[in-house]
Short mmCIF file of C-alpha atoms and ligand atoms in Angstrom, two decimals:
data_model
loop_
_atom_site.label_atom_id
_atom_site.label_comp_id
_atom_site.label_asym_id
_atom_site.label_seq_id
_atom_site.Cartn_x
_atom_site.Cartn_y
_atom_site.Cartn_z
CA MET A 249 13.96 -3.88 -7.07
CA LYS A 250 14.69 -5.13 -10.60
CA GLN A 251 11.07 -6.09 -11.22
CA TYR A 252 9.96 -2.59 -10.12
CA LEU A 253 12.49 -0.88 -12.39
CA ASP A 254 11.46 -3.21 -15.23
CA LEU A 255 7.86 -2.08 -14.74
CA CYS A 256 8.91 1.59 -14.80
CA GLN A 257 10.96 1.00 -17.97
CA ARG A 258 8.05 -0.89 -19.57
CA ILE A 259 5.74 2.06 -18.93
CA VAL A 260 8.29 4.45 -20.47
CA ASP A 261 8.83 2.19 -23.52
CA GLU A 262 5.34 0.79 -24.16
CA GLY A 263 2.89 2.91 -22.15
CA LYS A 264 -0.09 4.61 -23.79
CA TRP A 265 -1.29 8.09 -22.83
CA VAL A 266 -4.62 8.14 -20.99
CA GLU A 267 -6.51 11.27 -19.90
CA ASN A 268 -7.48 11.15 -16.23
CA LYS A 269 -10.61 13.13 -15.41
CA ARG A 270 -10.18 13.14 -11.61
CA THR A 271 -6.74 14.78 -11.62
CA GLY A 272 -6.96 16.56 -14.98
CA LYS A 273 -3.59 15.06 -15.98
CA ARG A 274 -2.47 12.54 -18.58
CA CYS A 275 -0.96 9.23 -17.43
CA LEU A 276 1.41 6.99 -19.35
CA THR A 277 -0.22 3.63 -18.69
CA VAL A 278 0.27 -0.12 -19.03
CA ILE A 279 -2.14 -2.86 -17.99
CA ASN A 280 -1.10 -5.66 -15.63
CA ALA A 281 2.06 -6.24 -13.66
CA ASP A 282 2.77 -9.15 -11.32
CA LEU A 283 5.43 -8.56 -8.69
CA THR A 284 6.71 -11.19 -6.22
CA TYR A 285 8.32 -10.41 -2.89
CA HIS A 286 10.53 -12.90 -1.03
CA VAL A 287 9.41 -12.40 2.53
CA ASP A 288 10.89 -15.85 3.27
CA LYS A 289 14.35 -14.50 2.39
CA ASN A 290 13.64 -11.12 4.00
CA GLU A 291 14.39 -9.25 0.75
CA PHE A 292 12.64 -6.00 1.64
CA PRO A 293 11.53 -4.41 -1.69
CA LEU A 294 12.66 -0.88 -0.90
CA ASP A 295 13.48 1.49 -3.68
CA THR A 296 17.29 1.84 -3.76
CA THR A 297 17.48 4.12 -6.81
CA ARG A 298 16.05 6.90 -4.62
CA LYS A 299 15.66 7.37 -0.89
CA SER A 300 12.48 5.68 0.33
CA PHE A 301 10.46 7.06 3.24
CA TRP A 302 9.56 3.53 4.25
CA LYS A 303 8.40 4.42 7.77
CA ALA A 304 5.50 6.46 6.40
CA ALA A 305 4.43 3.49 4.27
CA ILE A 306 4.40 1.18 7.31
CA ALA A 307 2.51 3.81 9.31
CA GLU A 308 -0.09 3.95 6.54
CA LEU A 309 -0.48 0.15 6.72
CA LEU A 310 -0.83 0.31 10.51
CA GLY A 311 -3.55 2.95 10.11
CA TYR A 312 -5.45 0.74 7.66
CA LEU A 313 -5.26 -2.24 10.06
CA ARG A 314 -6.57 -0.05 12.87
CA GLY A 315 -9.47 1.20 10.75
CA TYR A 316 -8.46 4.87 10.80
CA ASP A 317 -10.69 7.27 8.86
CA SER A 318 -9.01 10.62 9.48
CA ALA A 319 -5.82 12.10 8.04
CA ALA A 320 -5.11 13.44 11.55
CA GLN A 321 -4.90 9.89 12.94
CA PHE A 322 -2.47 8.98 10.15
CA ARG A 323 -0.37 12.08 10.88
CA GLU A 324 -0.19 11.19 14.58
CA ILE A 325 1.53 7.90 13.77
CA GLY A 326 3.96 9.42 11.24
CA CYS A 327 2.15 9.40 7.90
CA ASN A 328 1.22 12.51 5.90
CA THR A 329 -0.03 10.78 2.79
CA TRP A 330 -3.77 11.33 3.35
CA ASN A 331 -3.71 15.10 4.02
CA ALA A 332 -4.24 16.02 0.38
CA ASN A 333 -6.98 13.51 -0.43
CA ALA A 334 -8.87 14.43 2.76
CA ASN A 335 -8.52 18.21 2.48
CA GLU A 336 -7.69 19.31 -1.07
CA ASN A 337 -9.90 17.40 -3.48
CA GLN A 338 -12.77 19.65 -4.58
CA ASP A 339 -15.23 16.82 -5.18
CA TRP A 340 -14.68 15.52 -1.65
CA LEU A 341 -14.82 19.03 -0.16
CA ASN A 342 -18.21 19.49 -1.84
CA ASN A 343 -19.47 16.07 -0.72
CA PRO A 344 -22.14 16.46 2.02
CA ASN A 345 -20.93 13.19 3.61
CA ARG A 346 -17.54 14.72 4.51
CA LYS A 347 -17.53 15.22 8.27
CA GLY A 348 -15.03 18.12 8.33
CA GLU A 349 -11.29 18.77 8.39
CA ASP A 350 -9.17 15.63 7.82
CA ASP A 351 -12.16 13.30 7.35
CA MET A 352 -11.42 10.58 4.79
CA GLY A 353 -14.84 8.99 5.10
CA PHE A 354 -15.64 5.30 4.81
CA VAL A 355 -12.44 3.97 3.19
CA TYR A 356 -9.81 1.24 3.54
CA GLY A 357 -9.60 -0.13 7.12
CA ALA A 358 -12.76 1.69 8.19
CA VAL A 359 -14.56 -0.51 5.64
CA ALA A 360 -12.74 -3.77 6.40
CA ARG A 361 -13.19 -3.41 10.17
CA ASN A 362 -16.93 -2.64 9.74
CA PHE A 363 -17.85 -4.38 6.50
CA PRO A 364 -21.62 -3.83 6.11
CA LYS A 365 -23.85 -6.92 6.06
CA PRO A 366 -26.96 -6.66 3.85
CA ASP A 367 -29.05 -8.19 6.67
CA GLY A 368 -27.82 -5.63 9.21
CA GLY A 369 -24.71 -5.11 11.32
CA SER A 370 -21.16 -5.52 10.08
CA VAL A 371 -18.19 -7.90 10.03
CA ASP A 372 -14.61 -7.20 11.13
CA LEU A 373 -12.85 -8.86 8.21
CA ILE A 374 -9.34 -8.26 9.53
CA LYS A 375 -10.02 -9.83 12.93
CA GLN A 376 -11.85 -12.73 11.32
CA VAL A 377 -8.97 -13.57 8.96
CA ILE A 378 -6.31 -13.24 11.67
CA ASP A 379 -8.34 -15.41 14.06
CA ASP A 380 -8.62 -18.15 11.44
CA LEU A 381 -4.93 -18.02 10.50
CA SER A 382 -3.93 -18.13 14.19
CA LYS A 383 -5.80 -21.45 14.43
CA GLY A 384 -4.08 -22.72 11.28
CA ILE A 385 -7.32 -22.41 9.29
CA ASP A 386 -7.29 -21.47 5.61
CA ASN A 387 -10.86 -21.80 4.33
CA ARG A 388 -9.79 -20.73 0.80
CA GLY A 389 -11.49 -17.40 1.39
CA GLU A 390 -9.22 -15.65 3.92
CA ILE A 391 -9.85 -12.33 2.24
CA ILE A 392 -9.53 -8.82 3.59
CA THR A 393 -11.24 -6.44 1.21
CA PHE A 394 -11.62 -2.68 1.32
CA TYR A 395 -13.80 -2.68 -1.79
CA HIS A 396 -17.44 -1.76 -1.21
CA PRO A 397 -18.83 -0.08 -4.33
CA GLY A 398 -22.12 0.77 -2.58
CA SER A 399 -20.16 3.08 -0.26
CA PHE A 400 -17.87 4.90 -2.68
CA HIS A 401 -19.90 8.10 -2.27
CA LEU A 402 -19.05 8.03 1.47
CA GLY A 403 -15.25 8.20 1.01
CA CYS A 404 -12.61 10.56 -0.41
CA LEU A 405 -11.05 7.95 -2.74
CA ARG A 406 -11.80 4.43 -3.86
CA PRO A 407 -9.22 2.03 -2.42
CA CYS A 408 -6.38 1.32 -4.85
CA MET A 409 -4.76 -1.73 -3.30
CA PHE A 410 -8.10 -3.09 -2.28
CA GLN A 411 -7.80 -6.77 -1.47
CA HIS A 412 -5.46 -9.13 0.38
CA GLN A 413 -5.95 -12.92 0.42
CA PHE A 414 -3.92 -15.14 2.74
CA SER A 415 -3.24 -18.83 2.18
CA ILE A 416 -1.58 -21.53 4.26
CA LEU A 417 0.27 -24.36 2.59
CA ASP A 418 2.41 -26.77 4.56
CA GLY A 419 2.67 -24.38 7.52
CA VAL A 420 3.77 -21.50 5.29
CA LEU A 421 1.73 -18.31 4.94
CA TYR A 422 1.33 -16.67 1.51
CA LEU A 423 -0.29 -13.40 0.49
CA ASN A 424 -1.91 -12.34 -2.77
CA SER A 425 -2.59 -8.61 -2.95
CA TYR A 426 -4.67 -7.02 -5.69
CA GLN A 427 -4.37 -3.40 -6.82
CA ARG A 428 -6.68 -1.78 -9.38
CA SER A 429 -4.61 1.40 -9.95
CA GLN A 430 -1.06 2.46 -9.13
CA ASP A 431 0.84 5.74 -9.31
CA VAL A 432 4.07 3.82 -9.93
CA PRO A 433 6.63 6.50 -8.89
CA LEU A 434 4.88 7.38 -5.58
CA GLY A 435 2.40 4.64 -4.68
CA GLY A 436 4.59 1.88 -6.13
CA ASN A 437 7.25 2.11 -3.49
CA PHE A 438 4.70 2.47 -0.69
CA ASN A 439 2.54 -0.43 -1.81
CA ALA A 440 5.45 -2.88 -2.21
CA ILE A 441 6.53 -2.08 1.35
CA GLN A 442 2.97 -2.62 2.58
CA VAL A 443 2.46 -5.99 0.88
CA PHE A 444 5.78 -7.27 2.21
CA THR A 445 5.22 -5.92 5.73
CA LEU A 446 1.64 -7.21 5.90
CA LEU A 447 2.75 -10.77 5.22
CA LYS A 448 5.70 -10.56 7.62
CA LEU A 449 3.55 -9.06 10.38
CA VAL A 450 0.62 -11.45 10.00
CA ALA A 451 3.02 -14.44 9.89
CA GLN A 452 4.57 -13.23 13.14
CA ILE A 453 1.30 -12.75 15.01
CA THR A 454 -0.25 -15.99 13.76
CA GLY A 455 2.86 -18.08 14.45
CA LEU A 456 3.19 -19.16 10.81
CA GLU A 457 6.29 -19.13 8.64
CA ALA A 458 6.28 -16.34 6.03
CA GLY A 459 6.49 -17.43 2.39
CA LYS A 460 6.13 -15.23 -0.67
CA ALA A 461 3.82 -12.31 -1.38
CA PHE A 462 2.32 -11.86 -4.85
CA HIS A 463 1.27 -8.36 -5.86
CA LYS A 464 -0.92 -7.81 -8.90
CA ILE A 465 -1.25 -4.29 -10.28
CA VAL A 466 -3.83 -3.75 -13.01
CA ASN A 467 -3.58 -0.11 -14.19
CA ALA A 468 0.06 0.93 -13.67
CA HIS A 469 0.76 4.55 -14.59
CA ILE A 470 3.19 7.45 -14.46
CA TYR A 471 1.63 10.96 -14.37
CA GLU A 472 2.82 13.30 -17.13
CA ASP A 473 4.62 15.59 -14.65
CA GLN A 474 6.59 12.64 -13.20
CA LEU A 475 7.82 11.19 -16.48
CA GLU A 476 11.00 13.21 -16.98
CA LEU A 477 12.30 12.48 -13.47
CA MET A 478 11.59 8.77 -13.88
CA ARG A 479 13.02 8.44 -17.40
CA ASP A 480 16.01 10.76 -17.17
CA VAL A 481 16.99 10.49 -13.51
CA GLN A 482 15.73 7.44 -11.63
CA LEU A 483 16.00 4.93 -14.48
CA LYS A 484 19.60 6.01 -15.18
CA ARG A 485 20.70 4.86 -11.73
CA THR A 486 22.04 1.41 -10.80
CA PRO A 487 20.15 -0.32 -7.96
CA PHE A 488 21.79 -1.66 -4.79
CA ALA A 489 21.10 -5.00 -3.07
CA SER A 490 17.85 -5.35 -1.06
CA PRO A 491 17.89 -4.30 2.59
CA GLN A 492 16.20 -6.32 5.36
CA LEU A 493 13.19 -5.50 7.53
CA HIS A 494 13.14 -6.37 11.24
CA ILE A 495 9.96 -6.33 13.32
CA ASN A 496 9.97 -6.22 17.12
CA PRO A 497 9.44 -9.87 18.17
CA ASP A 498 7.32 -8.68 21.14
CA ILE A 499 4.48 -8.01 18.67
CA LYS A 500 2.51 -11.19 19.18
CA SER A 501 -1.14 -10.38 18.52
CA PHE A 502 -3.53 -8.19 16.58
CA GLU A 503 -4.31 -6.45 19.86
CA ASP A 504 -0.62 -5.47 20.14
CA LEU A 505 -0.89 -3.90 16.67
CA GLU A 506 -4.01 -2.03 17.70
CA THR A 507 -2.72 -0.73 21.01
CA TRP A 508 1.00 -0.06 21.51
CA VAL A 509 2.93 -0.65 18.26
CA THR A 510 4.74 2.39 16.82
CA LEU A 511 7.24 2.94 14.01
CA ASP A 512 10.04 2.32 16.54
CA ASP A 513 9.09 -1.35 16.37
CA PHE A 514 10.32 -1.54 12.77
CA GLU A 515 13.94 -1.37 11.66
CA VAL A 516 15.68 -1.63 8.30
CA THR A 517 19.28 -2.79 7.93
CA ASN A 518 21.74 -2.54 5.01
CA TYR A 519 19.74 0.13 3.20
CA GLN A 520 22.05 1.66 0.62
CA HIS A 521 20.29 4.11 -1.70
CA HIS A 522 20.73 6.95 -4.18
CA ASP A 523 19.59 10.52 -3.40
CA ALA A 524 15.94 11.35 -2.79
CA ILE A 525 13.75 12.32 -5.77
CA GLN A 526 10.64 14.38 -5.09
CA TYR A 527 7.92 13.32 -7.49
CA PRO A 528 4.89 15.59 -8.00
CA PHE A 529 1.71 14.31 -6.33
CA SER A 530 -1.70 14.51 -8.03
CA VAL A 531 -4.88 14.99 -6.01
N1 MHF B 1170 -1.76 10.40 -6.86
C1 MHF B 1170 -1.74 9.57 -5.79
N2 MHF B 1170 -0.73 8.71 -5.68
C2 MHF B 1170 -0.66 7.85 -4.64
O1 MHF B 1170 0.31 7.06 -4.57
C3 MHF B 1170 -1.70 7.89 -3.66
C4 MHF B 1170 -2.75 8.83 -3.80
N3 MHF B 1170 -2.75 9.66 -4.89
N4 MHF B 1170 -3.72 8.96 -2.88
C5 MHF B 1170 -3.85 8.03 -1.78
C6 MHF B 1170 -2.56 7.41 -1.38
C7 MHF B 1170 -1.57 8.26 -0.63
N5 MHF B 1170 -0.30 7.68 -1.07
C8 MHF B 1170 0.90 8.39 -1.09
C9 MHF B 1170 0.87 9.77 -0.95
C10 MHF B 1170 2.05 10.48 -0.96
C11 MHF B 1170 3.26 9.82 -1.09
C12 MHF B 1170 4.51 10.63 -1.06
O2 MHF B 1170 4.48 11.83 -1.17
N6 MHF B 1170 5.66 10.01 -0.91
C13 MHF B 1170 6.95 10.68 -0.85
C14 MHF B 1170 7.47 10.81 0.56
C15 MHF B 1170 6.47 10.91 1.64
C16 MHF B 1170 7.07 11.23 2.99
O3 MHF B 1170 7.99 12.09 3.07
O4 MHF B 1170 6.65 10.64 3.98
C17 MHF B 1170 7.98 9.85 -1.60
O5 MHF B 1170 8.95 10.47 -2.03
O6 MHF B 1170 7.81 8.64 -1.70
C18 MHF B 1170 3.28 8.45 -1.24
C19 MHF B 1170 2.09 7.73 -1.24
C20 MHF B 1170 -0.53 6.58 -1.95
N7 MHF B 1170 -1.75 7.02 -2.55
O1 LIG B 1171 -2.14 2.89 -2.18
C1 LIG B 1171 -2.31 3.63 -3.18
C2 LIG B 1171 -3.34 4.54 -3.26
C3 LIG B 1171 -3.47 5.31 -4.37
N1 LIG B 1171 -2.61 5.17 -5.40
C4 LIG B 1171 -2.78 6.05 -6.59
C5 LIG B 1171 -3.23 5.42 -7.87
C6 LIG B 1171 -3.86 6.60 -8.60
O2 LIG B 1171 -2.84 7.38 -9.21
C7 LIG B 1171 -4.47 7.41 -7.47
C8 LIG B 1171 -5.94 7.09 -7.25
O3 LIG B 1171 -6.68 7.54 -8.32
P1 LIG B 1171 -7.89 6.71 -8.97
O4 LIG B 1171 -8.44 7.66 -10.00
O5 LIG B 1171 -8.89 6.46 -7.87
O6 LIG B 1171 -7.33 5.47 -9.57
O7 LIG B 1171 -3.75 7.04 -6.31
C9 LIG B 1171 -1.56 4.28 -5.33
O8 LIG B 1171 -0.73 4.16 -6.25
N2 LIG B 1171 -1.46 3.52 -4.23
#
């Protein structure tokens, strides 16, 4: 939590204003932040200086792993975060590749599960990486990527946290996650939860011990209409100790994740937090 609040404070103190064409808003911006999560100690990086809707963030991760490409599928499993990008962005609404209401297009898990091969066909990157890790293999390229620049015109948004690389060292599983752009007040909390949960989940289904997760954020920003709430409300609060995340031990395979897992299979204990803050969202 401290490293997240330090990043927020750094943006407030040192950030530069950048015009953003897509949203029409200005963003107070810094470049590069490296956050580390102790999955080994089960220190779940939930925001404690405001109430976090952590279940929606885990649902979003589950949707990515399943290769969902519709905001309706995300809603069905308890996540409303894609409604606006699928249905309210004028550029996407005008895009002839949009297949109708709720379509997100070729983004995130839809890309990773069907990563196009130049010589025809596609690769399921997520299955491939999990299969390797389950056999104890780390070929120094256990990379799940959602980034496919040749397909950006087929999706509603370019992926923000776009790459996850797993490594095995001495029986311990590590994760390095790479994010090109982060809306720190809204996406920040969600993405930290997702990096942590991804490592914990993949360690569980591959039978490896979870180590640390390293999260790099390149462009870290606060939108102009979020600044006052961050500076004058959230940053004035004192954080509480980290809660813990518990995952149903019956989840033993990628197939389990794809078929029966729901948000009821995730529980958080010792979550003490300040009141909710509703930050404005930019489409
Ligand atoms: N501007 C922007 N920021 C983002 O963080 C973001 C996007 N766009 N577009 C794609 C996804 C969607 N994400 C989102 C979208 C909404 C919330 C959000 O509204 N969070 C609320 C609570 C949500 C709930 O009640 O479930 C929050 O208070 O954290 C968070 C992440 C992350 N991404
Ligand atoms: O997981 C996510 C997804 C999106 N975001 C934020 C980062 C930006 O504010 C917008 C995307 O806009 P771009 O112009 O494509 O950078 O969404 C996030 O923080 N986390």
